[in-house]
Short mmCIF file of C-alpha atoms and ligand atoms in Angstrom, two decimals:
data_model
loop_
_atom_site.label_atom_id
_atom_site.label_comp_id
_atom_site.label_asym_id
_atom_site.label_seq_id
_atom_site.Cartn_x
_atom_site.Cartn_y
_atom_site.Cartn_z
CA UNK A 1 2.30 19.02 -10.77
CA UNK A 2 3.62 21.11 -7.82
CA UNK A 3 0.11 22.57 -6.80
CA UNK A 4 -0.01 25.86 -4.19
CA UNK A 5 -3.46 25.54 -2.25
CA UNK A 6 -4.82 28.12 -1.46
CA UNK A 7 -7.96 29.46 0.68
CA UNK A 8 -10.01 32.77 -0.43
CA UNK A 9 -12.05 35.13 2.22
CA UNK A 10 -14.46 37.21 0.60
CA UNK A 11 -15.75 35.89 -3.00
CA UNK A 12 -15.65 39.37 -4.38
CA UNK A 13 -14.89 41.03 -7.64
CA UNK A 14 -11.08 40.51 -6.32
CA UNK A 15 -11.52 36.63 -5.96
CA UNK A 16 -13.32 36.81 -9.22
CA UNK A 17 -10.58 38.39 -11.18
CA UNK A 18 -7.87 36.16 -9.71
CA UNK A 19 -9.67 33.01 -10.24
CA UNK A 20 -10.33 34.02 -13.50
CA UNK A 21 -7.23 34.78 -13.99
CA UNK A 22 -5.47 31.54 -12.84
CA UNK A 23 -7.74 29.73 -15.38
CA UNK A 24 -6.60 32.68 -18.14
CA UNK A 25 -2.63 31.93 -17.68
CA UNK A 26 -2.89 28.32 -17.43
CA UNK A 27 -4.43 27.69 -20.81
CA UNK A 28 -1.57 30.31 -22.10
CA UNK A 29 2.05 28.83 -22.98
CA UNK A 30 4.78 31.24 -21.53
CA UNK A 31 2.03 34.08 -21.95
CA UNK A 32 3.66 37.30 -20.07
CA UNK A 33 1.06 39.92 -20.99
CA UNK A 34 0.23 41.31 -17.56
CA UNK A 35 2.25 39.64 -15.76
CA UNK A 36 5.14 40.65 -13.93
CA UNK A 37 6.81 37.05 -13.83
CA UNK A 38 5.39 33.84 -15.57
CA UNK A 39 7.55 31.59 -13.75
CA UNK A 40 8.48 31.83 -9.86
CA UNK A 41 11.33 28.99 -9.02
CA UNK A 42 9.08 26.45 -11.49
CA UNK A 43 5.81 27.70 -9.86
CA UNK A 44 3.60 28.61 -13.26
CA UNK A 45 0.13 30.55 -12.35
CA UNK A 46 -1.56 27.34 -13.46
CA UNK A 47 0.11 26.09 -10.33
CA UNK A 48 -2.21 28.07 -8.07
CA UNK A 49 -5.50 25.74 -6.88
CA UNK A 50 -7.71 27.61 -4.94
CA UNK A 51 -8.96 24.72 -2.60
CA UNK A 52 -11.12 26.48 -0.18
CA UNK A 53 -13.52 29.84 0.01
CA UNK A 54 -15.15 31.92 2.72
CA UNK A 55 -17.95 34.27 2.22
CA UNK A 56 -21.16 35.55 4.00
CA UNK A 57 -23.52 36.63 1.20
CA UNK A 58 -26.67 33.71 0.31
CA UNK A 59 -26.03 34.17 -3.33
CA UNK A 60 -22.32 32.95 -2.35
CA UNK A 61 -22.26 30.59 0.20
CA UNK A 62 -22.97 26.79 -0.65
CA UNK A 63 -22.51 27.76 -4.18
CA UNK A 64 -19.81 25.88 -6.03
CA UNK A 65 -16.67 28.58 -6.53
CA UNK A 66 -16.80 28.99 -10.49
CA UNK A 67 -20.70 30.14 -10.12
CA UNK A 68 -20.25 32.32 -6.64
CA UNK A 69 -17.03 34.34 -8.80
CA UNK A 70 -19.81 35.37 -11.21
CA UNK A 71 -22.90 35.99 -8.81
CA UNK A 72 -24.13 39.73 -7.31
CA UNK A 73 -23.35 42.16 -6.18
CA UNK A 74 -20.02 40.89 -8.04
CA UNK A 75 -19.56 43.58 -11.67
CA UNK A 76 -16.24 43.20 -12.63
CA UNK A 77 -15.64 42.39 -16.24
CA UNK A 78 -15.28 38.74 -17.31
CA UNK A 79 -11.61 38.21 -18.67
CA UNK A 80 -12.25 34.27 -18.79
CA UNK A 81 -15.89 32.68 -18.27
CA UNK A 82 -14.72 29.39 -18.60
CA UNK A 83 -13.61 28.44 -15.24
CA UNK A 84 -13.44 24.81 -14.46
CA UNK A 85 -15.44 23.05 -11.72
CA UNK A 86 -13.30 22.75 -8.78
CA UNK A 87 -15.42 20.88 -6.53
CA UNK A 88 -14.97 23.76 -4.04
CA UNK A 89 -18.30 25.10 -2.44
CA UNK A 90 -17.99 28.36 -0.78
CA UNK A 91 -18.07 27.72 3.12
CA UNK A 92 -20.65 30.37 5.23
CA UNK A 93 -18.01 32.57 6.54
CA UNK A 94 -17.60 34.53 10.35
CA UNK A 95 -19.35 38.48 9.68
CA UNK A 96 -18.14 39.92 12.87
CA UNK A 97 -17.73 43.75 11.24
CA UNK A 98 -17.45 42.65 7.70
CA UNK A 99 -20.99 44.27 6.17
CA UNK A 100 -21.35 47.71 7.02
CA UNK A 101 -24.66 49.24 7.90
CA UNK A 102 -25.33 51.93 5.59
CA UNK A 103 -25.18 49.16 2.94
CA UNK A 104 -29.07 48.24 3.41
CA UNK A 105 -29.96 51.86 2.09
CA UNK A 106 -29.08 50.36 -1.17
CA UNK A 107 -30.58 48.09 -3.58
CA UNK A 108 -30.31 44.33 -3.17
CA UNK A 109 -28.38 43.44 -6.28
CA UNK A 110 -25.79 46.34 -5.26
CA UNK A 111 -25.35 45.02 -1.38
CA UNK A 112 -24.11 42.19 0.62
CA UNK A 113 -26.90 40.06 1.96
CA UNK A 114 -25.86 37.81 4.96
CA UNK A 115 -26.58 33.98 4.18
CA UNK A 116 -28.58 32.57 7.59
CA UNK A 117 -26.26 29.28 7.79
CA UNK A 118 -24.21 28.72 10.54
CA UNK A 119 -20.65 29.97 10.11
CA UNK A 120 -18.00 26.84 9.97
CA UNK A 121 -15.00 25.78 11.97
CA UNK A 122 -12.36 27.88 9.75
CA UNK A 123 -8.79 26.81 11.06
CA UNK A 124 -10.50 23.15 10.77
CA UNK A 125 -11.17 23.88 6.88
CA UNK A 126 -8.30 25.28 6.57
CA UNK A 127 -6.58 21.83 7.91
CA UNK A 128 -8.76 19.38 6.17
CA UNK A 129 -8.45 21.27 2.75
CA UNK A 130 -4.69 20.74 3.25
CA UNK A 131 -4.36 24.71 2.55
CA UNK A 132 -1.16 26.61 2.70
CA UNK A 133 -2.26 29.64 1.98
CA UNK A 134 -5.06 32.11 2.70
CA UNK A 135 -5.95 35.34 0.83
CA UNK A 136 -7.77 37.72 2.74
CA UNK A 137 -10.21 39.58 0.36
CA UNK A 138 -12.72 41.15 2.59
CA UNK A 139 -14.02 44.87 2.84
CA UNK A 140 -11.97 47.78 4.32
CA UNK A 141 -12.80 48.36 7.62
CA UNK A 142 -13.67 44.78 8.92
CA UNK A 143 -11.13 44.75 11.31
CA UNK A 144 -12.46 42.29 14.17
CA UNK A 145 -12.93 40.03 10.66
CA UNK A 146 -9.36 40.18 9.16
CA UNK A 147 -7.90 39.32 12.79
CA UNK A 148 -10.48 36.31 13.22
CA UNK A 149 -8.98 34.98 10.34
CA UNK A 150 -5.53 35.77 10.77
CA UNK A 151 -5.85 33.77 14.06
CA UNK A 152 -7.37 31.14 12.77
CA UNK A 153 -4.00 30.68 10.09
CA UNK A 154 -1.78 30.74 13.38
CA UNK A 155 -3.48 28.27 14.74
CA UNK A 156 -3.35 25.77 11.38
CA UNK A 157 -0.09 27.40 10.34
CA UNK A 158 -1.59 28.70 7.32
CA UNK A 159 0.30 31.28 5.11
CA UNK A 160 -1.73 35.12 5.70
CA UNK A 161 -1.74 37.23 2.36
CA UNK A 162 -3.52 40.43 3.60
CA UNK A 163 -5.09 42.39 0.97
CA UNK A 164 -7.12 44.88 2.97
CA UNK A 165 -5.56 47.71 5.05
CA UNK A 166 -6.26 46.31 8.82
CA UNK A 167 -2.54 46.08 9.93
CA UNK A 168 -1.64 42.41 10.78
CA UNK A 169 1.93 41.84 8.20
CA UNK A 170 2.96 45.60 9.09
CA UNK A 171 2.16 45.25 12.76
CA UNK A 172 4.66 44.43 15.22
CA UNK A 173 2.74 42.07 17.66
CA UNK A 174 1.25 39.71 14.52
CA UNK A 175 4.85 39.94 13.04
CA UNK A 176 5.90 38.26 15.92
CA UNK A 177 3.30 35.40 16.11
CA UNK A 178 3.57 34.71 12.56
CA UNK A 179 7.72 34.53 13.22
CA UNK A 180 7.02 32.64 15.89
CA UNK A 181 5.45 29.48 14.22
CA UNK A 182 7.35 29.88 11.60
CA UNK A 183 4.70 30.92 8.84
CA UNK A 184 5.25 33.47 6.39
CA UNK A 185 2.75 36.45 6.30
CA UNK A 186 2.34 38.79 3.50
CA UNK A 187 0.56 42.24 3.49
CA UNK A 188 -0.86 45.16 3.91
CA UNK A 189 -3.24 46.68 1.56
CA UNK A 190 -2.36 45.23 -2.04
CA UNK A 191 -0.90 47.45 -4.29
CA UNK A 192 -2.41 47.19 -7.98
CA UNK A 193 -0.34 47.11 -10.95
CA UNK A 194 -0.73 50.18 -12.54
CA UNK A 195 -3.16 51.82 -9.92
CA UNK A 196 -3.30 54.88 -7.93
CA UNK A 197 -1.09 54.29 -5.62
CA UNK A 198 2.08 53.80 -7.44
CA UNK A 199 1.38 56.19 -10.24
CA UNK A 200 1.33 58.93 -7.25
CA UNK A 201 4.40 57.48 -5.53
CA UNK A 202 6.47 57.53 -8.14
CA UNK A 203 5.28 61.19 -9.79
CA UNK A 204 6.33 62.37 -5.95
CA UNK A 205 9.47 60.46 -6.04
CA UNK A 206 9.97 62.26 -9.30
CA UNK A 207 9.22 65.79 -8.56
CA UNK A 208 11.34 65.02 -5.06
CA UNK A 209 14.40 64.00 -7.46
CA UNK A 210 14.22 66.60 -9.74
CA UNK A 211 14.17 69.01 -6.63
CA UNK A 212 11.12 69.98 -7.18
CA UNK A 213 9.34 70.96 -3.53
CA UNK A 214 5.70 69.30 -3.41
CA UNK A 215 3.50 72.41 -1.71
CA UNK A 216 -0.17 70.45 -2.35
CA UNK A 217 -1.54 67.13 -3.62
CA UNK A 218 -4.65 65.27 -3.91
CA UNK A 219 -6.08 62.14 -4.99
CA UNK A 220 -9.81 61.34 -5.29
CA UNK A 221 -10.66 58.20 -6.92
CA UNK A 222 -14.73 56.89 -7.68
CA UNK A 223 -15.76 53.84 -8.42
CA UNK A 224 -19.34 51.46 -8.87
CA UNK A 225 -18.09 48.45 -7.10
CA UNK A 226 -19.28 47.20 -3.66
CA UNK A 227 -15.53 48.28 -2.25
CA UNK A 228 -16.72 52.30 -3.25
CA UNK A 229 -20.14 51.50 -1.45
CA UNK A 230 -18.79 50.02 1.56
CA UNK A 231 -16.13 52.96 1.57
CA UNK A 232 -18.79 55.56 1.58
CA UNK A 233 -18.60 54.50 5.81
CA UNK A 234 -16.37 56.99 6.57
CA UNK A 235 -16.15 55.31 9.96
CA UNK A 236 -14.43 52.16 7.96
CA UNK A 237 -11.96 54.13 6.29
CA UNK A 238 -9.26 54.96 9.24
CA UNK A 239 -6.93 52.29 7.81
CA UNK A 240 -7.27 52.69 4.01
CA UNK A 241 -6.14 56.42 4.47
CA UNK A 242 -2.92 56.04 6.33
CA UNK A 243 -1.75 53.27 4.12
CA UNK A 244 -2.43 55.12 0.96
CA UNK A 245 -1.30 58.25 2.70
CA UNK A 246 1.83 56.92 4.25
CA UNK A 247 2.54 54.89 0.67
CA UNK A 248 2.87 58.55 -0.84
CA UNK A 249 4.76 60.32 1.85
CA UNK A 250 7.04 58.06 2.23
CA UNK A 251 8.56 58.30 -0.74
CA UNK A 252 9.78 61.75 0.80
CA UNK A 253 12.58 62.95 3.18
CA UNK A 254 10.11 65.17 5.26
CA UNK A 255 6.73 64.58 4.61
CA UNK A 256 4.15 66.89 3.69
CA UNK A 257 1.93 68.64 6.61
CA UNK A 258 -0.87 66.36 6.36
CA UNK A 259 -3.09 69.14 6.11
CA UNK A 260 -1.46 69.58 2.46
CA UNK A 261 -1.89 65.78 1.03
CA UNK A 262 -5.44 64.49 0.56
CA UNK A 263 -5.79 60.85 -0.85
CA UNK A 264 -8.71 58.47 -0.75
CA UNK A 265 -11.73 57.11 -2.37
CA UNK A 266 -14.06 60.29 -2.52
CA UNK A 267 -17.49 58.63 -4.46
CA UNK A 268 -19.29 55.89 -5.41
CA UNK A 269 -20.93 56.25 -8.28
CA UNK A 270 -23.34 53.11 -9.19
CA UNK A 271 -22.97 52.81 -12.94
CA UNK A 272 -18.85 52.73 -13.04
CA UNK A 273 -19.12 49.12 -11.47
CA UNK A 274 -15.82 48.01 -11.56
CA UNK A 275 -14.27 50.83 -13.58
CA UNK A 276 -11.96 52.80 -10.97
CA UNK A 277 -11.54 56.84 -11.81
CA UNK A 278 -8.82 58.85 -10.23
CA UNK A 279 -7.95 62.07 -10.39
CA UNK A 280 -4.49 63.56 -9.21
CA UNK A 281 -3.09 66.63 -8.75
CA UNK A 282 0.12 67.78 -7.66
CA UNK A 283 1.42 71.46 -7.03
CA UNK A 284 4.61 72.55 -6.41
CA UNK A 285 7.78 75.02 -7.39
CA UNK A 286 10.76 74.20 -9.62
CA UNK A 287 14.05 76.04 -10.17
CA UNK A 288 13.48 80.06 -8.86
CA UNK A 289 10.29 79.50 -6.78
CA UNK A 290 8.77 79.24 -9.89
CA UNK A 291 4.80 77.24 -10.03
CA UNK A 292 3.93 73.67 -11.62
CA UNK A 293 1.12 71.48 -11.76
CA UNK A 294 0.50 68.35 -12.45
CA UNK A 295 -2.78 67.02 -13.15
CA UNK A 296 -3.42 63.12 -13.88
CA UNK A 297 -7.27 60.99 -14.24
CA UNK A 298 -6.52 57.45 -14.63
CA UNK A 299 -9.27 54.98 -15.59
CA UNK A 300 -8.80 51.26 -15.03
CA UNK A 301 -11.00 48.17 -14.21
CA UNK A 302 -10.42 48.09 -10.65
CA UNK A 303 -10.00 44.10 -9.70
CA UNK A 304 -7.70 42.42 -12.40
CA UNK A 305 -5.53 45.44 -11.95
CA UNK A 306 -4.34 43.64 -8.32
CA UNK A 307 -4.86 39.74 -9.22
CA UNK A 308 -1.38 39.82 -11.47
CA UNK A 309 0.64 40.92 -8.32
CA UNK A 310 -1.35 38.53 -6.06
CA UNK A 311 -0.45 36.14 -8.38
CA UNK A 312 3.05 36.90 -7.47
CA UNK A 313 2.75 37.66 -3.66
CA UNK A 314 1.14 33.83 -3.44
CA UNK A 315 4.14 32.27 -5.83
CA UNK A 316 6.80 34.00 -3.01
CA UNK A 317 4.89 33.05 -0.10
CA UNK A 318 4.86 29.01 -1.40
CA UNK A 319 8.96 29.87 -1.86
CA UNK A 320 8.92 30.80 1.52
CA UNK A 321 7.48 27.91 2.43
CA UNK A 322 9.23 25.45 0.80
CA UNK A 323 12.15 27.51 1.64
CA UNK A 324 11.18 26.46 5.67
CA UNK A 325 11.17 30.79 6.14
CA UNK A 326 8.19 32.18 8.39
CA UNK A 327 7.50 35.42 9.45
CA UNK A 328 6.86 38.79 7.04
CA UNK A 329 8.24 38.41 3.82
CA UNK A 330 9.36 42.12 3.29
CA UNK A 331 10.43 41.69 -0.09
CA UNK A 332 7.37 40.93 -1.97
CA UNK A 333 5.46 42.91 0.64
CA UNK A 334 7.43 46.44 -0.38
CA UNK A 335 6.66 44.86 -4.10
CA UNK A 336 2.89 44.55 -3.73
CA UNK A 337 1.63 45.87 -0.95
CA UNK A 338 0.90 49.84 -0.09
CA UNK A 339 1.30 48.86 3.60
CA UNK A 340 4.12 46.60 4.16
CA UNK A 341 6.09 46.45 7.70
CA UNK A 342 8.82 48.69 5.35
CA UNK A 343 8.75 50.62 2.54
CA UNK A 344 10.96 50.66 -0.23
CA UNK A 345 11.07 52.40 -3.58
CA UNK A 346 9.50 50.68 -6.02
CA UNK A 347 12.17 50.05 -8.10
CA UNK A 348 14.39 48.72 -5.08
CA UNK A 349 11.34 46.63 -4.00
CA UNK A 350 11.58 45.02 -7.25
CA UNK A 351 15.23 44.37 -6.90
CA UNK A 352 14.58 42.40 -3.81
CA UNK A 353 12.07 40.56 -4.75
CA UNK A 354 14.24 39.78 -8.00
CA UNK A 355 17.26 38.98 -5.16
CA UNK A 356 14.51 36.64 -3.09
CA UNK A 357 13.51 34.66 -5.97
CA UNK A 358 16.85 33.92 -6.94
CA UNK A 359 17.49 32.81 -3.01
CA UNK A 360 20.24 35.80 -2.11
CA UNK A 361 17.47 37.17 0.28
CA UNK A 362 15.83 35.26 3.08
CA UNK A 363 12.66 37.44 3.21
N1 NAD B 401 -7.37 46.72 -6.94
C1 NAD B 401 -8.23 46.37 -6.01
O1 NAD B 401 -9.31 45.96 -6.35
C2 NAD B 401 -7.85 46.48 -4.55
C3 NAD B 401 -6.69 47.14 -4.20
C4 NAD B 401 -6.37 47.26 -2.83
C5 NAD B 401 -7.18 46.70 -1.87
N2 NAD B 401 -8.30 46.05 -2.24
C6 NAD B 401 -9.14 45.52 -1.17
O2 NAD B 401 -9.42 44.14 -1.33
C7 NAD B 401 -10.66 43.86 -0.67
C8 NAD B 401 -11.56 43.08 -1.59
O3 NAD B 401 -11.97 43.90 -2.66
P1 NAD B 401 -13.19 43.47 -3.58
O4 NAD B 401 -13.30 44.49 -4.64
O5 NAD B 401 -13.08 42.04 -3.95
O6 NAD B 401 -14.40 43.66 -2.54
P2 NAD B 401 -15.89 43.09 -2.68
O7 NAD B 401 -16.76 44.04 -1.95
O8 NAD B 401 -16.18 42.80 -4.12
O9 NAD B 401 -15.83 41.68 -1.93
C9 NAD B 401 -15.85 41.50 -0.54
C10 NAD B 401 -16.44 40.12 -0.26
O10 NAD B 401 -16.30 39.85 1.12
C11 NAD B 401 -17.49 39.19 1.57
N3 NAD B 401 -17.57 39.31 3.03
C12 NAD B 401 -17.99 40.36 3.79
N4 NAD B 401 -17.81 40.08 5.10
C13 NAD B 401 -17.28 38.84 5.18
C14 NAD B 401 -16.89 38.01 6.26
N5 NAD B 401 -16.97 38.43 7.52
N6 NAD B 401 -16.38 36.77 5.99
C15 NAD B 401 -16.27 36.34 4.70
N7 NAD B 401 -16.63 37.10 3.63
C16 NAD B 401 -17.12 38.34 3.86
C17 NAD B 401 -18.60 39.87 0.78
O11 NAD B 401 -19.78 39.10 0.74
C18 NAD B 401 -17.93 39.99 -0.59
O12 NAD B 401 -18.13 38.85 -1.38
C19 NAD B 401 -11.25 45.22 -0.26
O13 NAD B 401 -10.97 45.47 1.09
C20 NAD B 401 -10.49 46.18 -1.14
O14 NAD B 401 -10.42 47.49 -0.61
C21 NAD B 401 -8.66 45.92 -3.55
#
C-alpha cells in the first residue's frame, strides 16, 4: 500500500474529525459522500497514516492517538468511534503562545491544561517517524507556535499544511525557505467545505456579477468549541480577521471601505460545542439605486466540515512530493485555504487543482 505519513499538531476537535474520518473512508468502497475526490493519482483516504502527534494538554499527551481524539476539552460529534490502535502516543508538544490566558477563567473540562512533561525534540520525531507531512492544527493566535514548527519541517524537510491563519504558505520570506529545500508547503487558514467563508465569497461574487453594488456586510459566527473560547482573546484574533476579511474582498474589483465589511467569530457560547452558527447579511442596490438584502444563518458541525478538504490538501501535497515539486502549492492552496499566497475564484481554484492532479500544472 502506498502509505502518506503524516504528523498532527494540536489533538483537537480538527485532528479528531480527520482521524475519524480517515478510518470512516477506508472501510467505505469508492464512497464519495463528502468528499470532493475519492481518489488523488491512486492515493485513496485510507492511504493517509497519521504516524506522529503533538499536543500540550495532560489528558492528551502520552495517551495513545485513538483515545487523545476522544478526550476533553475535545466535543465534536463522533462520525466513527472505531478507530484502530495505531501505536502512536501523542508526544508533549512546545506551548510557546499556544494557550491563551483568559482560558483559566473557565472550567477545566472546557480549557486546555498544560501536561508538566518535558517538550520533545520535534524535527527529530519528525525524522525518526519517517513523516512527510505535518498538519498544523493549533489555536489562532499562537504565532511564535506555528513558526516553531514550521522551522522544525525545514529543518527535516517535512511537508507544512497550515491550517491556522499565522501567515507562513502566504508569506513571502517562508515561501522562499520552503522553495528553497525543495518542500512543498500548503496553507493559510483552511477553508471548510460548506462553511462561512465560501458561502460569503461566492454570494459577493454573485451580487458583484449581477452588478449589484455591495454598500454593507457582516458576518458573526458563535460557536461552543475550545477554537470560540480561545477566540474570545481579541488580542489573538489579528490574523483570523484579515484572512477571512481579505477571502471576501477579494472576490471584488475595489474592495469595500473596511469600515463597511465586518466578519469574524463574535461569541462563544458553551452549550453549541462543536455546532458553528453564522449569521450573514449583505446590503446593497440593484438596477435604479434600488435596496436589497440578503440575510443568511448557517448551522454546521464545525470540525468535519474542514477534514474532507484536508483530506485533499494532504493527497496534493504527497503528489507534490512524489512529483520532486517544493515550495507553495498554489493550486490546492486557492482550493482549500482562505489565506493562500493567491486567491482565485473558487470555481477557477477548482479548475487548477483539477489541472494539477492531472499533472498540466506544476503547483
Ligand atoms: N472548520 C474548522 O474547524 C476550522 C476552519 C479554519 C481554521 N481552523 C483552525 O484550526 C485550528 C484547530 O482547530 P480545532 O477546532 O481543532 O482547535 P482545538 O482548540 O480543538 O485544538 C487545538 C489543540 O491544540 C493544542 N495545543 C495548544 N497549544 C499547543 C502547542 N503549543 N503545541 C501543540 N499543541 C498545542 C490544544 O491542546 C488542543 O488540543 C484552529 O486554529 C482553528 O481556528 C478550523
Amino acid at each position: 500500500m502506498r502509505e502518506i505519513r503524516v504528523a498532527v499538531v494540536g489533538i483537537g476537535n480538527c485532528a479528531s474529525s480527520l482521524i475519524q474520518g480517515l478510518r470512516y473512508y477506508s472501510k467505505k468502497q469508492k464512497e464519495t459522500i463528502g468528499l470532493m475526490h475519492y481518489e488523488i493519482c491512486g492515493y485513496k483516504p485510507g492511504n493517509i497514516k497519521v504516524v506522529a502527534a503533538f499536543d500540550i494538554d495532560r489528558r492528551k499527551v502520552g495517551k495513545p492517538l485513538e483515545k487523545a481524539i476522544f478526550s476533553p476539552p475535545n466535543c465534536t460529534k463522533t462520525i466513527e468511534g472505531d478507530v484502530l490502535p495505531s501505536n502512536v502516543k501523542v508526544s508533549m508538544g512546545h506551548v510557546f503562545d499556544g494557550v491563551s490566558p483568559h482560558m483559566k477563567d473557565y472550567p477545566a473540562e472546557k480549557i486546555f491544561l498544560v501536561s508538566k512533561d518535558k517538550p520533545v525534540d520535534v524535527a527529530k520525531v519528525l525524522k525518526e517517524k519517517n513523516v512527510e507531512i505535518l498538519i498544523n492544527y493549533l489555536p489562532v493566535g499562537s504565532e511564535r507556535a506555528a513558526r516553531f514548527y514550521a522551522q522544525c519541517c525545514l529543518e527535516s524537510e517535512v511537508s507544512f499544511i497550515n491550517c491556522i491563519p499565522v501567515f507562513i504558505a502566504s508569506d513571502t520570506e517562508w515561501v522562499k525557505k520552503f522553495r528553497q529545500k525543495k518542500i512543498p508547503v500548503i496553507g493559510d487558514d483552511v477553508k471548510s467545505q460548506i462553511g462561512a467563508t465560501i458561502i460569503h465569497r461566492n454570494l459577493v461574487k454573485l451580487f458583484h456579477d449581477r452588478g449589484v453594488t455591495i454598500d454593507r456586510t457582516y458576518q458573526l459566527n458563535t460557536g461552543g468549541n475550545t477554537d470560540f473560547l480561545n477566540m474570545l482573546n481579541r488580542e489573538r484574533l489579528v490574523s483570523k480577521k484579515i484572512s477571512k476579511t481579505e477571502a471576501v474582498q477579494s472576490m471584488l474589483d475595489v474592495p469595500m471601505p473596511s469600515e463597511n465589511i465586518h466578519i469574524g467569530p463574535s461569541d462563544y457560547v458553551p452549550w453549541q460545542k462543536d455546532n458553528k452558527v453564522c449569521f450573514m447579511r449583505l446590503e446593497g442596490r440593484i438596477f435604479g439605486d434600488v435596496p436589497i438584502n440578503l440575510e443568511l444563518r448557517l448551522s454546521v458541525e464545525d470540525s468535519p466540515n474542514s477534514a474532507g478538504c484536508m483530506i485533499d490538501a494532504i493527497r496534493c501535497c504527497k503528489v507534490a512530493r512524489d512529483r520532486g515539486v517544493g515550495g507553495v502549492l498554489e493550486s490546492i492552496s486557492a482550493y482549500t485555504m482562505k489565506h493562500p499566497f493567491r486567491q482565485y475564484p473558487d470555481e477557477i481554484a477548482r479548475t487548477m487543482v483539477e489541472e494539477f492532479i492531472r499533472g498540466e500544472r506544476e503547483r
